[in-house]
Short mmCIF file of C-alpha atoms in Angstrom, two decimals:
data_model
loop_
_atom_site.label_atom_id
_atom_site.label_comp_id
_atom_site.label_asym_id
_atom_site.label_seq_id
_atom_site.Cartn_x
_atom_site.Cartn_y
_atom_site.Cartn_z
CA MET A 1 44.47 136.57 168.21
CA PRO A 2 42.48 134.60 170.78
CA TRP A 3 41.24 131.93 168.35
CA ALA A 4 44.81 131.01 167.34
CA LYS A 5 45.84 130.64 170.97
CA ALA A 6 42.85 128.41 171.59
CA GLN A 7 43.75 126.12 168.68
CA ALA A 8 47.37 125.87 169.85
CA ALA A 9 46.27 124.96 173.37
CA GLN A 10 43.86 122.34 172.02
CA LEU A 11 46.62 120.80 169.86
CA LEU A 12 49.01 120.69 172.82
CA ASN A 13 46.42 118.94 174.97
CA SER A 14 45.79 116.32 172.29
CA VAL A 15 49.53 115.57 172.03
CA LYS A 16 49.78 115.17 175.80
CA ASP A 17 46.83 112.79 175.79
CA GLN A 18 48.43 110.64 173.08
CA MET A 19 51.72 110.46 174.97
CA ALA A 20 49.93 109.53 178.18
CA ASP A 21 47.86 106.84 176.48
CA GLY A 22 49.66 103.47 176.45
CA ASP A 23 47.69 102.09 173.50
CA ASN A 24 49.14 104.67 171.11
CA PRO A 25 52.91 104.55 171.52
CA SER A 26 54.96 107.45 170.31
CA ARG A 27 56.94 107.26 167.09
CA TYR A 28 60.05 108.49 168.86
CA VAL A 29 62.43 106.14 170.66
CA LYS A 30 63.30 107.05 174.19
CA LEU A 31 66.90 106.34 175.07
CA ASN A 32 68.00 105.69 178.63
CA LYS A 33 70.95 104.20 180.44
CA ASP A 34 69.21 100.92 181.24
CA GLN A 35 68.38 100.16 177.60
CA ALA A 36 69.67 96.80 176.36
CA PRO A 37 72.21 96.98 173.49
CA VAL A 38 70.99 96.06 170.04
CA GLU A 39 72.70 93.03 168.52
CA VAL A 40 74.17 93.57 165.05
CA ASN A 41 75.40 90.60 163.06
CA PRO A 42 78.84 90.87 161.45
CA GLY A 43 78.60 92.25 157.94
CA GLU A 44 74.98 93.30 158.30
CA LEU A 45 75.77 96.97 157.85
CA ASN A 46 78.14 96.42 154.89
CA GLN A 47 75.65 95.05 152.40
CA PRO A 48 75.93 96.31 148.79
CA ILE A 49 73.44 98.92 147.71
CA GLU A 50 71.58 98.30 144.48
CA VAL A 51 71.46 101.38 142.26
CA PRO A 52 68.98 101.01 139.37
CA GLN A 53 70.76 103.67 137.31
CA LEU A 54 73.86 101.48 137.12
CA ASN A 55 72.05 98.37 135.92
CA VAL A 56 72.23 99.23 132.22
CA ARG A 57 73.25 97.25 129.19
CA LYS A 58 76.74 97.87 127.91
CA CYS A 59 78.38 97.32 124.56
CA ASN A 60 80.47 94.17 124.39
CA GLU A 61 83.06 95.88 122.19
CA CYS A 62 83.67 99.28 123.84
CA GLY A 63 81.88 98.95 127.20
CA GLN A 64 79.79 102.09 126.74
CA PRO A 65 76.24 102.11 128.22
CA LEU A 66 73.51 101.54 125.66
CA PRO A 67 70.15 103.35 125.60
CA GLU A 68 67.01 101.48 126.54
CA SER A 69 65.69 101.65 122.98
CA PHE A 70 68.82 100.03 121.53
CA GLU A 71 68.29 96.87 119.51
CA PRO A 72 71.22 94.77 118.29
CA PRO A 73 71.54 94.56 114.50
CA ALA A 74 70.11 91.54 112.84
CA VAL A 75 72.44 88.75 111.77
CA GLU A 76 72.65 88.75 107.99
CA GLN A 77 73.34 85.98 105.55
CA TRP A 78 76.36 85.86 103.27
CA THR A 79 75.59 87.05 99.76
CA THR A 80 77.35 84.01 98.26
CA GLY A 81 77.90 80.49 99.46
CA ILE A 82 81.17 78.93 100.53
CA PHE A 83 81.36 76.82 97.35
CA ALA A 84 80.28 79.57 94.91
CA CYS A 85 83.81 80.23 93.71
CA ALA A 86 82.80 80.07 90.04
CA GLU A 87 80.70 83.24 90.39
CA ASP A 88 83.88 85.32 90.36
CA PRO A 89 86.46 83.60 88.11
CA GLU A 90 89.15 86.21 88.78
CA SER A 91 89.20 85.69 92.54
CA CYS A 92 88.82 81.94 92.01
CA TRP A 93 91.98 81.66 89.91
CA THR A 94 93.87 84.05 92.18
CA GLY A 95 92.89 82.12 95.28
CA LEU A 96 93.81 78.81 93.66
CA PHE A 97 97.28 79.69 92.42
CA CYS A 98 98.21 82.73 94.58
CA PRO A 99 96.18 82.57 97.80
CA CYS A 100 98.69 84.80 99.56
CA VAL A 101 97.90 87.64 97.13
CA LEU A 102 94.16 87.23 97.64
CA PHE A 103 94.58 87.16 101.41
CA GLY A 104 96.63 90.37 101.28
CA ARG A 105 93.94 92.09 99.21
CA ASN A 106 91.22 91.00 101.62
CA TYR A 107 93.19 92.24 104.61
CA GLU A 108 93.88 95.59 102.96
CA THR A 109 90.21 96.07 102.05
CA LEU A 110 89.05 95.09 105.53
CA ARG A 111 91.49 97.27 107.44
CA ASP A 112 91.01 100.89 106.44
CA ASP A 113 94.01 101.99 108.50
CA TYR A 114 96.29 99.39 106.92
CA GLY A 115 97.44 100.50 103.50
CA SER A 116 99.85 97.71 102.51
CA THR A 117 99.33 94.12 101.40
CA THR A 118 102.99 93.14 101.70
CA THR A 119 103.09 91.98 105.32
CA PRO A 120 99.98 89.72 105.33
CA CYS A 121 100.91 88.41 101.88
CA VAL A 122 104.45 87.48 102.95
CA LEU A 123 103.27 85.87 106.18
CA HIS A 124 100.71 83.81 104.29
CA ALA A 125 103.32 82.74 101.74
CA ILE A 126 105.83 81.69 104.40
CA PHE A 127 103.58 79.73 106.74
CA ILE A 128 100.96 78.27 104.38
CA GLU A 129 102.58 77.96 100.97
CA GLY A 130 105.92 77.17 102.61
CA GLY A 131 104.30 74.54 104.80
CA LEU A 132 102.60 72.94 101.81
CA ALA A 133 105.90 72.86 99.93
CA LEU A 134 107.61 71.23 102.90
CA ALA A 135 104.83 68.66 103.18
CA ALA A 136 105.09 67.83 99.47
CA THR A 137 108.87 67.47 99.75
CA THR A 138 108.54 65.19 102.76
CA ALA A 139 106.01 63.01 100.94
CA ALA A 140 108.22 62.85 97.83
CA LEU A 141 111.24 61.76 99.87
CA HIS A 142 109.34 59.05 101.70
CA GLY A 143 111.76 56.27 102.52
CA VAL A 144 114.78 58.52 102.21
CA ILE A 145 114.08 60.59 105.33
CA ASP A 146 114.06 58.83 108.66
CA PRO A 147 110.50 57.91 109.76
CA ARG A 148 110.90 59.65 113.10
CA THR A 149 112.02 62.81 111.35
CA SER A 150 109.07 62.59 108.98
CA PHE A 151 106.73 62.18 111.93
CA LEU A 152 108.16 65.28 113.63
CA ILE A 153 107.86 67.26 110.40
CA CYS A 154 104.23 66.23 109.95
CA GLU A 155 103.45 67.08 113.55
CA GLY A 156 104.99 70.54 113.15
CA LEU A 157 103.11 71.10 109.89
CA LEU A 158 99.78 70.20 111.49
CA PHE A 159 100.44 72.57 114.37
CA SER A 160 101.43 75.41 112.02
CA TRP A 161 98.33 74.77 109.88
CA TRP A 162 96.17 75.00 112.99
CA MET A 163 97.81 78.29 114.00
CA CYS A 164 97.38 79.71 110.50
CA GLY A 165 93.72 78.69 110.60
CA ILE A 166 93.30 80.65 113.82
CA TYR A 167 95.00 83.72 112.33
CA THR A 168 92.98 83.72 109.12
CA GLY A 169 89.85 82.90 111.12
CA ILE A 170 90.35 86.07 113.18
CA VAL A 171 90.38 88.06 109.94
CA ARG A 172 87.13 86.36 108.95
CA GLN A 173 85.63 87.28 112.33
CA MET A 174 86.57 90.91 111.71
CA LEU A 175 84.66 90.76 108.44
CA GLN A 176 81.63 89.22 110.14
CA LYS A 177 81.60 91.90 112.86
CA LYS A 178 81.87 94.66 110.29
CA TYR A 179 78.89 93.49 108.22
CA HIS A 180 77.01 91.54 110.98
CA LEU A 181 77.33 88.21 109.20
CA LYS A 182 76.52 84.86 110.73
CA ASN A 183 78.89 81.91 111.01
CA SER A 184 78.61 80.10 107.71
CA PRO A 185 78.89 77.17 107.48
CA CYS A 186 80.57 76.89 110.92
CA ASP A 187 83.14 78.61 113.14
CA PRO A 188 85.50 80.95 111.21
CA CYS A 189 88.67 79.22 112.40
CA LEU A 190 87.29 75.80 111.50
CA VAL A 191 86.24 77.09 108.08
CA HIS A 192 89.79 78.21 107.30
CA CYS A 193 91.28 75.00 108.67
CA CYS A 194 89.10 72.80 106.44
CA MET A 195 88.23 75.03 103.44
CA HIS A 196 90.87 77.73 103.39
CA TRP A 197 90.83 78.51 99.66
CA CYS A 198 87.03 78.57 99.43
CA ALA A 199 86.87 80.84 102.49
CA LEU A 200 89.30 83.33 100.95
CA CYS A 201 87.26 83.52 97.75
CA GLN A 202 83.99 83.91 99.66
CA GLU A 203 85.39 86.76 101.77
CA HIS A 204 86.70 88.51 98.66
CA ARG A 205 83.32 88.24 96.91
CA GLU A 206 81.51 89.49 100.01
CA MET A 207 83.63 92.61 100.38
CA LYS A 208 83.61 93.25 96.65
CA GLY A 209 79.81 93.09 96.50
CA ARG A 210 79.27 95.29 99.55
CA LEU A 211 81.76 97.91 98.41
CA SER A 212 80.04 98.11 95.03
CA ASP A 213 76.69 98.60 96.78
CA ASN A 214 78.10 101.41 98.91
CA PHE A 215 79.71 103.19 95.96
CA VAL A 216 78.69 106.85 95.76
CA MET A 217 78.88 108.85 92.57
CA PRO A 218 80.97 112.01 92.83
CA MET A 219 79.01 115.24 93.15
CA THR A 220 79.23 118.00 90.57
CA LEU A 221 80.11 121.35 92.10
CA VAL A 222 78.69 124.47 90.45
CA ASN A 223 80.24 127.81 91.32
CA ALA A 224 77.91 130.75 91.79
CA PRO A 225 78.30 133.76 89.45
CA PRO A 226 80.19 136.77 90.78
CA VAL A 227 78.25 139.40 92.69
CA GLN A 228 77.18 142.36 90.55
CA GLN A 229 76.77 145.85 92.00
CA MET A 230 74.37 148.52 90.78
CA ASN A 231 75.89 152.02 90.63
CA SER A 232 73.78 155.16 90.96
CA ALA A 233 73.71 158.06 88.49
CA ASP A 234 75.97 160.21 90.70
CA ASP A 235 78.62 157.51 90.73
CA ASN A 236 78.42 157.24 86.94
CA ASN A 237 78.83 161.02 86.58
CA GLN A 238 81.84 161.00 88.89
CA GLU A 239 83.44 158.16 86.96
CA SER A 240 82.83 159.90 83.63
CA SER A 241 84.24 163.21 84.92
CA SER A 242 87.31 161.52 86.34
CA SER A 243 87.90 159.66 83.10
CA SER A 244 87.48 162.84 81.04
CA SER A 245 89.88 164.77 83.28
CA ALA A 246 92.40 162.00 82.94
CA VAL A 247 92.08 162.12 79.16
CA ASN A 248 92.43 165.90 79.08
CA GLY A 249 95.44 165.79 81.32
CA HIS A 250 97.00 163.21 79.08
CA GLU A 251 96.37 165.35 76.00
CA HIS A 252 97.76 168.39 77.77
CA HIS A 253 100.96 166.60 78.57
CA THR A 254 101.29 165.30 75.06
CA ASN A 255 101.03 168.86 73.63
CA LEU A 256 103.98 170.19 75.64
CA GLU A 257 107.12 171.05 73.71
CA MET A 258 110.63 171.17 75.09
CA GLN A 259 112.70 174.17 73.89
CA PRO A 260 116.41 174.61 74.64
CA LEU A 261 117.51 177.71 76.54
#
């Protein structure tokens, strides 16, 4: 095809003209022996590469990547206040006289995989009720016990109360994470250190109210009737003939008589 050869020759001539022209340098780099080495600064080639696909938000709890449309749940208010103990007299009296029992119930309700209230109840009774009993005994025996010993006992009781406030505050934080509740009226550990009995009653009322809202009535199951089959006329005739033959055979056998030889 002569026209194709002419176009190829014209294209080749244009490329040669561009390479010969100094104003239009070629895009290719010509390497030779006399070329000066290129200076590379230390660490210039080891820069981190930014990958946009890896810059995603992750969950603070499990570390899994979150979708772009994810929105964190709103922080909700507590249904009852910290001083609303009179709204539930049962939990109020239990928390006043047996706070260890109320704490065990709260822990059991909060932890679905923990089916016993004995361990948290006993720990609460030993460290909190036992500490209060020791403090009352030390105050009653003031003047009998050496002042230095009393000071050491009080220092140990304050430290144990602070540790118990941290432990019970962690349980309150678990409740807040489960229902997305805000810190009310302040940090959970500080709430239990200053208002331990009121905090226990508030947590019990909160879980009791939310469990009653999530209560689902049991469903009534209705069994379907058994499947019925329609028999044709031929099947009915066969069944009637078989039943009649069975009856005749039965009558025939009943009419037999046994005679001795």
